[in-house]
XYZ file of C-alpha atoms in Angstrom:
318
model
C 0.077 -0.199 0.093
C 1.525 3.317 -1.004
C -0.178 6.536 0.042
C 2.750 8.785 -0.021
C 3.171 12.128 -1.797
C -0.059 13.716 -0.557
C 1.293 16.833 1.407
C -0.528 18.860 -1.414
C 0.896 21.842 -3.065
C 0.454 25.745 -3.007
C -2.724 25.454 -5.355
C -3.618 21.835 -4.604
C -4.681 20.837 -1.104
C -3.479 17.592 0.188
C -4.789 15.346 3.005
C -4.570 16.805 6.514
C -2.955 15.175 9.409
C -6.572 14.137 10.463
C -7.348 12.440 6.964
C -3.978 10.753 6.702
C -4.316 9.390 10.343
C -7.895 8.094 9.737
C -6.592 6.437 6.214
C -3.725 4.676 8.309
C -6.167 3.449 10.989
C -8.667 2.179 8.510
C -5.577 -0.147 6.852
C -4.356 -1.020 10.162
C -7.711 -2.306 11.562
C -9.465 -3.222 8.496
C -9.866 -6.561 6.629
C -6.322 -6.146 5.135
C -4.589 -5.583 8.343
C -2.904 -8.868 8.530
C -2.130 -9.138 4.834
C -0.347 -5.838 3.999
C 3.346 -6.261 3.930
C 4.571 -3.117 2.763
C 3.259 0.494 3.671
C 4.455 3.768 2.265
C 3.265 7.031 3.890
C 6.065 9.209 3.256
C 5.849 12.881 2.019
C 2.484 13.619 3.752
C 1.539 15.949 6.625
C 1.420 13.086 9.239
C 2.190 14.794 12.767
C 1.980 11.347 14.917
C 1.852 7.645 14.507
C -1.247 5.808 14.912
C -0.724 3.153 17.422
C -3.026 0.798 15.615
C -0.153 -0.018 12.959
C 1.401 -2.149 15.683
C -1.509 -4.719 14.970
C -0.448 -5.305 11.547
C 1.210 -8.799 11.880
C 2.414 -9.122 8.345
C 3.897 -5.734 7.871
C 7.564 -6.217 6.953
C 8.257 -2.309 5.764
C 6.927 0.776 7.189
C 8.237 4.095 5.823
C 6.790 7.150 7.390
C 9.698 9.497 6.190
C 9.442 13.345 5.155
C 6.314 14.001 7.222
C 5.757 16.311 10.260
C 5.952 13.764 12.924
C 7.085 15.085 16.298
C 7.987 13.934 19.844
C 8.161 10.490 21.174
C 6.801 7.778 19.004
C 4.989 5.135 21.378
C 6.296 1.654 21.374
C 5.024 -1.071 18.922
C 5.477 -3.687 21.310
C 7.133 -7.157 20.973
C 4.317 -8.537 18.514
C 5.328 -6.146 15.908
C 8.071 -7.739 13.785
C 9.290 -5.561 10.859
C 12.271 -5.891 8.580
C 12.567 -2.216 7.446
C 11.964 0.994 9.587
C 12.197 4.270 8.168
C 11.328 7.658 10.032
C 13.817 9.982 8.372
C 13.196 13.880 7.978
C 10.586 14.512 10.628
C 10.899 16.049 14.114
C 11.023 12.993 16.378
C 12.653 13.431 19.572
C 12.756 9.729 20.955
C 11.329 6.180 20.750
C 9.257 4.967 23.733
C 9.884 1.153 25.123
C 8.332 -1.559 26.964
C 10.078 -4.039 29.005
C 10.314 -7.589 27.619
C 12.116 -10.415 29.107
C 14.132 -8.208 31.042
C 15.035 -5.529 28.276
C 13.721 -2.468 26.648
C 12.135 -2.711 23.230
C 10.672 -0.476 20.798
C 9.697 -3.302 18.663
C 10.705 -6.964 18.053
C 14.043 -6.558 16.594
C 14.454 -10.317 15.474
C 13.611 -9.783 11.936
C 14.980 -6.019 11.792
C 17.495 -5.398 8.827
C 17.074 -1.479 8.613
C 16.113 1.184 11.074
C 16.495 4.717 9.904
C 15.756 7.909 11.868
C 18.134 10.506 10.103
C 17.377 14.258 10.191
C 15.133 14.354 13.475
C 15.533 15.976 16.644
C 16.899 13.041 18.864
C 19.361 14.341 21.465
C 20.319 10.623 22.516
C 21.015 7.378 20.546
C 18.098 5.522 21.278
C 18.363 2.527 23.617
C 16.148 0.410 21.701
C 18.385 -2.637 20.551
C 20.625 -5.256 22.120
C 24.020 -6.930 21.739
C 22.493 -9.906 23.566
C 21.126 -11.214 20.489
C 21.970 -13.810 17.479
C 20.332 -11.113 15.142
C 22.269 -8.519 13.306
C 20.783 -5.251 11.717
C 22.000 -4.452 8.290
C 22.036 -0.788 9.024
C 21.236 1.658 11.931
C 21.053 5.413 10.976
C 20.727 8.348 13.153
C 22.680 10.842 11.199
C 22.157 14.584 11.317
C 20.232 14.730 14.494
C 21.167 16.608 17.627
C 22.645 13.653 19.317
C 25.160 14.220 22.298
C 25.057 10.962 24.224
C 23.721 7.531 24.196
C 20.598 6.913 26.281
C 21.215 5.107 29.479
C 25.024 5.353 28.808
C 25.508 7.377 31.969
C 23.843 4.847 34.436
C 25.703 1.839 32.561
C 22.642 0.057 31.527
C 22.824 0.639 27.736
C 21.826 -2.674 26.091
C 24.182 -2.037 22.951
C 23.493 -2.957 19.226
C 24.512 -5.741 16.719
C 24.645 -3.958 13.422
C 26.794 -4.165 10.217
C 26.728 -0.288 9.467
C 26.222 2.088 12.433
C 25.592 5.558 11.096
C 26.098 8.797 13.333
C 27.498 11.415 11.477
C 26.473 15.097 11.602
C 25.489 14.954 15.311
C 27.113 16.596 18.417
C 29.093 13.697 19.903
C 31.942 15.438 21.481
C 33.540 12.291 23.212
C 33.581 8.733 21.386
C 31.499 6.621 24.045
C 32.891 3.560 25.758
C 29.296 2.152 26.115
C 29.306 0.425 22.690
C 32.447 -1.471 23.891
C 31.083 -2.129 27.453
C 27.766 -3.322 26.200
C 29.495 -6.009 23.979
C 28.010 -4.429 20.809
C 29.234 -6.080 17.531
C 29.463 -3.347 14.871
C 31.389 -3.659 11.564
C 31.423 -0.090 10.453
C 31.166 3.181 12.403
C 30.435 6.238 10.865
C 31.141 9.278 13.127
C 32.099 12.124 10.940
C 31.100 15.628 11.389
C 30.382 15.631 15.266
C 33.126 18.158 16.351
C 34.669 15.084 18.358
C 37.774 15.946 20.308
C 38.454 12.936 22.655
C 37.762 9.306 23.555
C 36.367 7.916 26.896
C 38.632 5.528 28.664
C 37.858 2.026 27.459
C 36.148 2.757 24.456
C 37.801 -0.038 22.426
C 38.243 -2.489 25.337
C 35.614 -5.014 25.260
C 34.774 -7.577 28.056
C 34.423 -10.099 25.165
C 37.477 -9.393 22.864
C 35.700 -11.451 19.927
C 32.967 -8.931 19.842
C 35.593 -6.281 19.008
C 36.876 -8.383 16.267
C 33.768 -7.317 14.144
C 35.127 -3.836 13.906
C 36.661 -3.328 10.372
C 36.108 0.438 9.393
C 35.847 3.756 11.123
C 34.978 6.914 9.567
C 36.484 9.779 11.945
C 36.327 12.526 9.126
C 35.556 16.394 9.974
C 36.150 16.249 13.693
C 38.705 17.958 15.893
C 40.650 14.770 17.032
C 44.312 15.262 18.036
C 45.285 11.827 19.105
C 43.736 8.512 19.412
C 43.554 6.366 22.646
C 45.916 3.616 23.923
C 43.348 0.953 23.395
C 43.138 1.539 19.859
C 45.408 -1.387 18.324
C 45.288 -4.603 16.757
C 44.816 -6.446 19.921
C 41.414 -4.978 20.172
C 40.722 -4.785 16.454
C 42.611 -7.401 14.702
C 40.766 -7.235 11.371
C 40.810 -3.526 11.113
C 40.413 -2.708 7.331
C 40.068 0.866 6.703
C 40.325 3.888 8.862
C 39.636 7.481 7.782
C 41.198 10.318 10.159
C 40.895 13.298 7.450
C 39.947 16.853 8.336
C 40.927 16.895 12.082
C 43.915 18.490 14.008
C 46.592 15.978 14.363
C 49.922 17.477 14.723
C 51.976 14.056 14.314
C 51.003 10.996 12.162
C 48.686 8.685 14.239
C 50.591 5.427 14.109
C 47.877 3.625 16.148
C 45.909 1.951 13.247
C 48.950 0.474 11.583
C 49.450 -1.900 14.335
C 46.804 -4.102 12.547
C 48.517 -5.858 9.673
C 44.964 -5.987 8.066
C 44.851 -2.268 7.643
C 44.482 -1.675 3.772
C 43.273 1.775 3.577
C 44.404 4.683 5.551
C 43.450 8.472 5.253
C 44.752 11.334 7.278
C 44.186 14.129 4.839
C 43.908 17.878 5.617
C 44.781 18.135 9.327
C 44.374 21.823 10.437
C 44.837 23.663 13.709
C 42.083 25.933 15.538
C 43.050 28.782 12.988
C 42.755 26.612 9.809
C 46.484 26.107 9.227
C 47.944 23.017 8.186
C 49.440 21.449 11.256
C 50.877 17.757 10.523
C 54.423 17.847 9.205
C 55.521 14.329 10.261
C 55.852 12.017 7.373
C 55.310 8.330 8.538
C 58.899 7.350 8.101
C 59.082 3.334 7.546
C 55.322 3.271 6.487
C 56.578 1.153 3.504
C 57.173 -1.802 5.902
C 53.289 -2.214 6.498
C 52.702 -4.665 3.975
C 48.830 -4.758 4.040
C 48.517 -1.192 2.833
C 47.078 -0.613 -0.562
C 45.885 3.046 -0.023
C 47.564 5.612 1.867
C 45.837 9.227 1.550
C 47.827 12.210 3.198
C 47.124 15.065 1.083
C 46.636 18.698 2.093
C 49.193 18.433 4.926
C 52.565 20.330 5.601
C 54.808 17.340 4.841
C 57.098 19.207 2.258
C 60.394 17.430 1.287
C 60.024 13.365 1.694
C 63.122 11.426 2.018
C 61.713 7.746 2.481
C 60.805 4.483 0.468
C 57.364 4.068 -0.964
C 56.203 0.448 -1.048
C 55.264 -0.859 -4.351
C 52.257 -2.540 -2.725
C 50.478 0.836 -2.102
C 48.577 1.118 -5.061
C 47.068 4.783 -4.239
C 48.980 7.308 -2.793
């Protein structure tokens, strides 16, 4: 069912919020409520999510992007088992939870592959997933909100997340949180670009279950204000690290820590700038050619000047 793009124009009136809610309730409570598998209601004037949608047993995809939904969305409960949820470009401030089997849930995540709530008004990463599960999300996207922290991280009860790609770019996370490691989260790709991040909490790459950190293979820390990496950023904690991008930060010296991983294949440290915008990294990584795993090394737009060192023939892109 697709009832998208009914917000209207300057000359043609669209559905009001009341009319759209009525339509969604009719679908969610009518004869087809257990038949509909995909429901698109994006680009409309919806201001809240009807709770009746939680009763649609067969619904695998729900797309409510580009509406005017505000406030906290009420929990859908444990009987709602979608595969894809899209809430992008609204004014959502949070996701409600209910407690099921000792953990907080927004909905049943056993089948969930994609959860996207970018471009909203979230101030915290919602604590609606769990790392204590055999199931993985393909992607969780909370980019371009107003996020400063992880929900329940301060009291040590953050439940964690198992996901391939975790996108948190364009927020306000000034310090890389340790709660992902402490909750034994299993994450492969972390995208934390454009947060103005400056530091790392202690133990943010040290996990109680080291095998979980082995999942981490790529980190995007571009467009932040990082000056140095923590001591636990090494191959002992991330043995299969593949790619790291530290471009457009504030390193004054070459950050060697990621090169400890023999699996490191792509490493970027472009465009380091101080607080005044001047190039601040002058140190060339002498001996970098000894790293036999590197195939891409990107160091452009720094103050390296004359370089007197061997370049490995294995580095295809320099």
